[in-house]
C-alpha cells in the first residue's frame, strides 16, 4: 500500500464469527458493544468482519487504527469514552464484492447481521414483499456477484449449500416490524427465482430471528472527532457518539443455537419480540419522525432543540396519547412510563440528533412508524389529528421547500417522484390526494380514509406553519 499500511491488518484475539453488512455508526455503537460485552463475560470467537456496502470512508478511517475505535456515552453532564475492539476487518462491497462473499461463506462465520436501513431490503414498504422491479434485485438475479445486501445473503447461502456448509443465522438489526420475517421473505423470494431447491433449503435450515434494537446514535460529526480527541488525548478518525440508553430484544432462534452470550451483555432473549418491536417502532420511531418533519419545518436543527420548545413537548405528549391505544405492551411494561422515558431521552442536550437525518427516507419509514397506528385508530374510530399532522408534515417536507422558501435537501429513494407530485399540483388538497396515491406507501383503503383528515392538517400546516399547526392539533 502507498501509505505503508498492510492491506489487511492481522489481529490477535477472537477469530471472526460474525459478518456485519452495513457498518454504520449505529451498529458500531450498539451491536459491536454488545458483542464486546458478551465476549468479555463468556468468551467465544465472535470477532466481526464489517462490510460497508458503498462508501470506503469507514474502512479508510478505521484501518490505520487497526479497526478499533472509541464509543462515547453522552449524558447531559458527562461523556464517557470506551475503546471497542471487536472488528477484525472492514470490507467495501463496491470495491471487492468477492471478498465479501468469501467472508460470508467461511464455515467459522455463524451469523450475518445487518443494518442496511429500510431501503436496503429492496422490498415494497407497504406490503413487505420483494420489489421485483428494483434495479439491484434485477442485477442480483442475473449476476453471480451481487450488489444488494439481500443478493449477498442469497448468493452466500447458495455457495454454503453447494459446499455442504450449514447456513448462517441472518440477524436483522433494522427498524422494521418483524425484521427477521421481512428479510427471510425477500431472501426466499430471490432464491426461489434462481433455484427452488435453494429456497427450500434456506426455508428449512436457515434462521432469521426478529430483533428490536434501540439506541439513539446520531451520525458522527467533525466536532465529535475533535471532542473525542480532547476527551481521550488520542486521535480517532471514526468515533461513535451515543446515548446511555440501550435495549436489544432478540428472538432466540439461531442455527445450531450458536450465538454470543447476548444475555450476559444485557440483551433480552425471547421467544417472540413482536410486542417490543411494535412498541418501539410506533412510540419511539413514530414520534421521532413526527418531530423531525414538524421540527425541521419550524426551523429546528435537532430533536433536543425541538423538544425544548414547549409547543413540541406538548405535541409529543399528544402523539403518545394517540399511539398508546394502538400498542399492546410487552409483559410488565407501562407504556406511559415508556413515553416519559422517551421524552427524557429526546431532551438529552448532549445528543445532537439532526431532524434532517431522521427525516431521511420517509417513504420507507412511514408505513411502520405512523401508518400502522393510523390504520388501527381509524378502524377503531379514534381520531388522530396529531398523527395526521405528522403525515402532512412529511408531505410538506418532501415537496422540497421549507417555510421560508429555501430548498430542502430531501434524501429519499422516491424524492424525485414526490417532488414532482408537489410541483405539479395547485392546491393543498390536490397535493395530499396525489401523495396518497403513491401505492408504495399508502394502500388504497388507507388513502381513502386519510384524505379528509390529512387535508385538514395540511391546510393548517401550509397556511399557518408547523409550529402553529402543532399547537392547534394538540389543543
Ligand atoms: C431514527 C432512528 O434516524 C431515525 O430514523 O428514528 O435511527 C432512532 O434514533 C433509533 O431507532 C433509536 O433506536
PDB file of N, CA and C in Angstrom, residues 25-31 33-34 37 71-74 82 84 175 212-218 240-248 280 284 288 345 351 353:
ATOM      1  N   UNK A  25     -22.645   4.027  11.989  1.00  0.00           N
ATOM      2  CA  UNK A  25     -22.407   4.426  13.384  1.00  0.00           C
ATOM      3  C   UNK A  25     -23.294   3.629  14.341  1.00  0.00           C
ATOM      4  N   UNK A  26     -24.546   3.370  13.920  1.00  0.00           N
ATOM      5  CA  UNK A  26     -25.452   2.685  14.850  1.00  0.00           C
ATOM      6  C   UNK A  26     -24.913   1.322  15.265  1.00  0.00           C
ATOM      7  N   UNK A  27     -24.514   0.499  14.318  1.00  0.00           N
ATOM      8  CA  UNK A  27     -24.083  -0.849  14.717  1.00  0.00           C
ATOM      9  C   UNK A  27     -22.794  -0.788  15.530  1.00  0.00           C
ATOM     10  N   UNK A  28     -21.939   0.178  15.213  1.00  0.00           N
ATOM     11  CA  UNK A  28     -20.688   0.272  15.985  1.00  0.00           C
ATOM     12  C   UNK A  28     -20.953   0.751  17.416  1.00  0.00           C
ATOM     13  N   UNK A  29     -22.055   1.509  17.598  1.00  0.00           N
ATOM     14  CA  UNK A  29     -22.387   1.996  18.946  1.00  0.00           C
ATOM     15  C   UNK A  29     -23.280   1.008  19.692  1.00  0.00           C
ATOM     16  N   UNK A  30     -23.743   0.003  18.988  1.00  0.00           N
ATOM     17  CA  UNK A  30     -24.768  -0.875  19.566  1.00  0.00           C
ATOM     18  C   UNK A  30     -24.321  -2.345  19.495  1.00  0.00           C
ATOM     19  N   UNK A  31     -24.470  -2.962  18.320  1.00  0.00           N
ATOM     20  CA  UNK A  31     -24.161  -4.390  18.186  1.00  0.00           C
ATOM     21  C   UNK A  31     -22.736  -4.716  18.596  1.00  0.00           C
ATOM     22  N   UNK A  33     -20.858  -3.213  20.649  1.00  0.00           N
ATOM     23  CA  UNK A  33     -20.688  -3.070  22.103  1.00  0.00           C
ATOM     24  C   UNK A  33     -21.263  -4.304  22.821  1.00  0.00           C
ATOM     25  N   UNK A  34     -22.430  -4.769  22.363  1.00  0.00           N
ATOM     26  CA  UNK A  34     -22.998  -5.987  22.965  1.00  0.00           C
ATOM     27  C   UNK A  34     -22.072  -7.190  22.749  1.00  0.00           C
ATOM     28  N   UNK A  37     -19.137  -6.970  25.034  1.00  0.00           N
ATOM     29  CA  UNK A  37     -19.509  -7.319  26.413  1.00  0.00           C
ATOM     30  C   UNK A  37     -19.756  -8.826  26.552  1.00  0.00           C
ATOM     31  N   UNK A  71     -16.203   4.517  21.479  1.00  0.00           N
ATOM     32  CA  UNK A  71     -17.650   4.744  21.581  1.00  0.00           C
ATOM     33  C   UNK A  71     -17.851   5.620  22.814  1.00  0.00           C
ATOM     34  N   UNK A  72     -18.555   6.738  22.656  1.00  0.00           N
ATOM     35  CA  UNK A  72     -18.706   7.674  23.768  1.00  0.00           C
ATOM     36  C   UNK A  72     -20.156   7.709  24.238  1.00  0.00           C
ATOM     37  N   UNK A  73     -20.354   7.449  25.515  1.00  0.00           N
ATOM     38  CA  UNK A  73     -21.684   7.549  26.107  1.00  0.00           C
ATOM     39  C   UNK A  73     -21.907   8.995  26.533  1.00  0.00           C
ATOM     40  N   UNK A  74     -22.901   9.634  25.931  1.00  0.00           N
ATOM     41  CA  UNK A  74     -23.139  11.059  26.193  1.00  0.00           C
ATOM     42  C   UNK A  74     -24.385  11.265  27.043  1.00  0.00           C
ATOM     43  N   UNK A  82     -15.090   4.801  25.579  1.00  0.00           N
ATOM     44  CA  UNK A  82     -14.714   3.398  25.762  1.00  0.00           C
ATOM     45  C   UNK A  82     -14.123   2.888  24.451  1.00  0.00           C
ATOM     46  N   UNK A  84     -13.492   0.208  21.697  1.00  0.00           N
ATOM     47  CA  UNK A  84     -14.162  -1.003  21.217  1.00  0.00           C
ATOM     48  C   UNK A  84     -13.231  -1.710  20.240  1.00  0.00           C
ATOM     49  N   UNK A 175     -34.844  -1.084  11.760  1.00  0.00           N
ATOM     50  CA  UNK A 175     -36.118  -0.665  12.363  1.00  0.00           C
ATOM     51  C   UNK A 175     -37.304  -1.017  11.472  1.00  0.00           C
ATOM     52  N   UNK A 212     -35.576  -6.308  18.189  1.00  0.00           N
ATOM     53  CA  UNK A 212     -35.895  -4.896  18.395  1.00  0.00           C
ATOM     54  C   UNK A 212     -34.622  -4.246  18.900  1.00  0.00           C
ATOM     55  N   UNK A 213     -34.160  -3.228  18.171  1.00  0.00           N
ATOM     56  CA  UNK A 213     -32.903  -2.573  18.532  1.00  0.00           C
ATOM     57  C   UNK A 213     -33.203  -1.132  18.946  1.00  0.00           C
ATOM     58  N   UNK A 214     -32.505  -0.643  19.950  1.00  0.00           N
ATOM     59  CA  UNK A 214     -32.762   0.736  20.364  1.00  0.00           C
ATOM     60  C   UNK A 214     -31.552   1.375  21.041  1.00  0.00           C
ATOM     61  N   UNK A 215     -30.993   2.345  20.380  1.00  0.00           N
ATOM     62  CA  UNK A 215     -30.009   3.259  20.982  1.00  0.00           C
ATOM     63  C   UNK A 215     -29.884   4.455  20.046  1.00  0.00           C
ATOM     64  N   UNK A 216     -30.124   5.631  20.545  1.00  0.00           N
ATOM     65  CA  UNK A 216     -30.041   6.823  19.696  1.00  0.00           C
ATOM     66  C   UNK A 216     -28.565   7.143  19.434  1.00  0.00           C
ATOM     67  N   UNK A 217     -28.213   7.152  18.147  1.00  0.00           N
ATOM     68  CA  UNK A 217     -26.822   7.322  17.718  1.00  0.00           C
ATOM     69  C   UNK A 217     -26.774   8.270  16.519  1.00  0.00           C
ATOM     70  N   UNK A 218     -26.596   9.553  16.755  1.00  0.00           N
ATOM     71  CA  UNK A 218     -26.526  10.473  15.611  1.00  0.00           C
ATOM     72  C   UNK A 218     -25.282  10.198  14.768  1.00  0.00           C
ATOM     73  N   UNK A 240     -17.817   6.915  17.643  1.00  0.00           N
ATOM     74  CA  UNK A 240     -19.286   6.962  17.589  1.00  0.00           C
ATOM     75  C   UNK A 240     -19.811   7.539  18.903  1.00  0.00           C
ATOM     76  N   UNK A 241     -20.863   8.353  18.798  1.00  0.00           N
ATOM     77  CA  UNK A 241     -21.415   9.055  19.950  1.00  0.00           C
ATOM     78  C   UNK A 241     -22.834   8.530  20.180  1.00  0.00           C
ATOM     79  N   UNK A 242     -23.138   8.109  21.396  1.00  0.00           N
ATOM     80  CA  UNK A 242     -24.469   7.541  21.605  1.00  0.00           C
ATOM     81  C   UNK A 242     -25.007   7.895  22.977  1.00  0.00           C
ATOM     82  N   UNK A 243     -26.308   7.703  23.133  1.00  0.00           N
ATOM     83  CA  UNK A 243     -26.941   7.977  24.425  1.00  0.00           C
ATOM     84  C   UNK A 243     -26.621   6.830  25.402  1.00  0.00           C
ATOM     85  N   UNK A 244     -26.881   7.052  26.706  1.00  0.00           N
ATOM     86  CA  UNK A 244     -26.642   5.974  27.676  1.00  0.00           C
ATOM     87  C   UNK A 244     -27.592   4.784  27.472  1.00  0.00           C
ATOM     88  N   UNK A 245     -28.832   5.062  27.065  1.00  0.00           N
ATOM     89  CA  UNK A 245     -29.848   4.004  26.968  1.00  0.00           C
ATOM     90  C   UNK A 245     -29.513   3.014  25.860  1.00  0.00           C
ATOM     91  N   UNK A 246     -29.861   1.770  26.115  1.00  0.00           N
ATOM     92  CA  UNK A 246     -29.692   0.755  25.081  1.00  0.00           C
ATOM     93  C   UNK A 246     -30.636  -0.409  25.375  1.00  0.00           C
ATOM     94  N   UNK A 247     -31.301  -0.915  24.356  1.00  0.00           N
ATOM     95  CA  UNK A 247     -32.183  -2.072  24.562  1.00  0.00           C
ATOM     96  C   UNK A 247     -32.137  -2.948  23.318  1.00  0.00           C
ATOM     97  N   UNK A 248     -31.955  -4.248  23.549  1.00  0.00           N
ATOM     98  CA  UNK A 248     -31.940  -5.195  22.427  1.00  0.00           C
ATOM     99  C   UNK A 248     -32.776  -6.408  22.823  1.00  0.00           C
ATOM    100  N   UNK A 280     -41.661  -0.063  20.150  1.00  0.00           N
ATOM    101  CA  UNK A 280     -40.539   0.826  19.845  1.00  0.00           C
ATOM    102  C   UNK A 280     -40.748   1.568  18.523  1.00  0.00           C
ATOM    103  N   UNK A 284     -41.388   5.212  19.691  1.00  0.00           N
ATOM    104  CA  UNK A 284     -40.152   5.982  19.517  1.00  0.00           C
ATOM    105  C   UNK A 284     -40.035   6.473  18.075  1.00  0.00           C
ATOM    106  N   UNK A 288     -40.394  10.192  16.652  1.00  0.00           N
ATOM    107  CA  UNK A 288     -39.148  10.744  16.112  1.00  0.00           C
ATOM    108  C   UNK A 288     -39.408  11.349  14.730  1.00  0.00           C
ATOM    109  N   UNK A 345     -35.166  11.063  26.998  1.00  0.00           N
ATOM    110  CA  UNK A 345     -34.078  10.720  26.066  1.00  0.00           C
ATOM    111  C   UNK A 345     -33.994  11.770  24.950  1.00  0.00           C
ATOM    112  N   UNK A 351     -26.955  14.883  22.971  1.00  0.00           N
ATOM    113  CA  UNK A 351     -27.199  14.105  21.753  1.00  0.00           C
ATOM    114  C   UNK A 351     -27.756  15.044  20.677  1.00  0.00           C
ATOM    115  N   UNK A 353     -29.036  15.093  17.621  1.00  0.00           N
ATOM    116  CA  UNK A 353     -29.587  14.238  16.572  1.00  0.00           C
ATOM    117  C   UNK A 353     -30.360  15.108  15.589  1.00  0.00           C
TER     118      UNK A 353
END
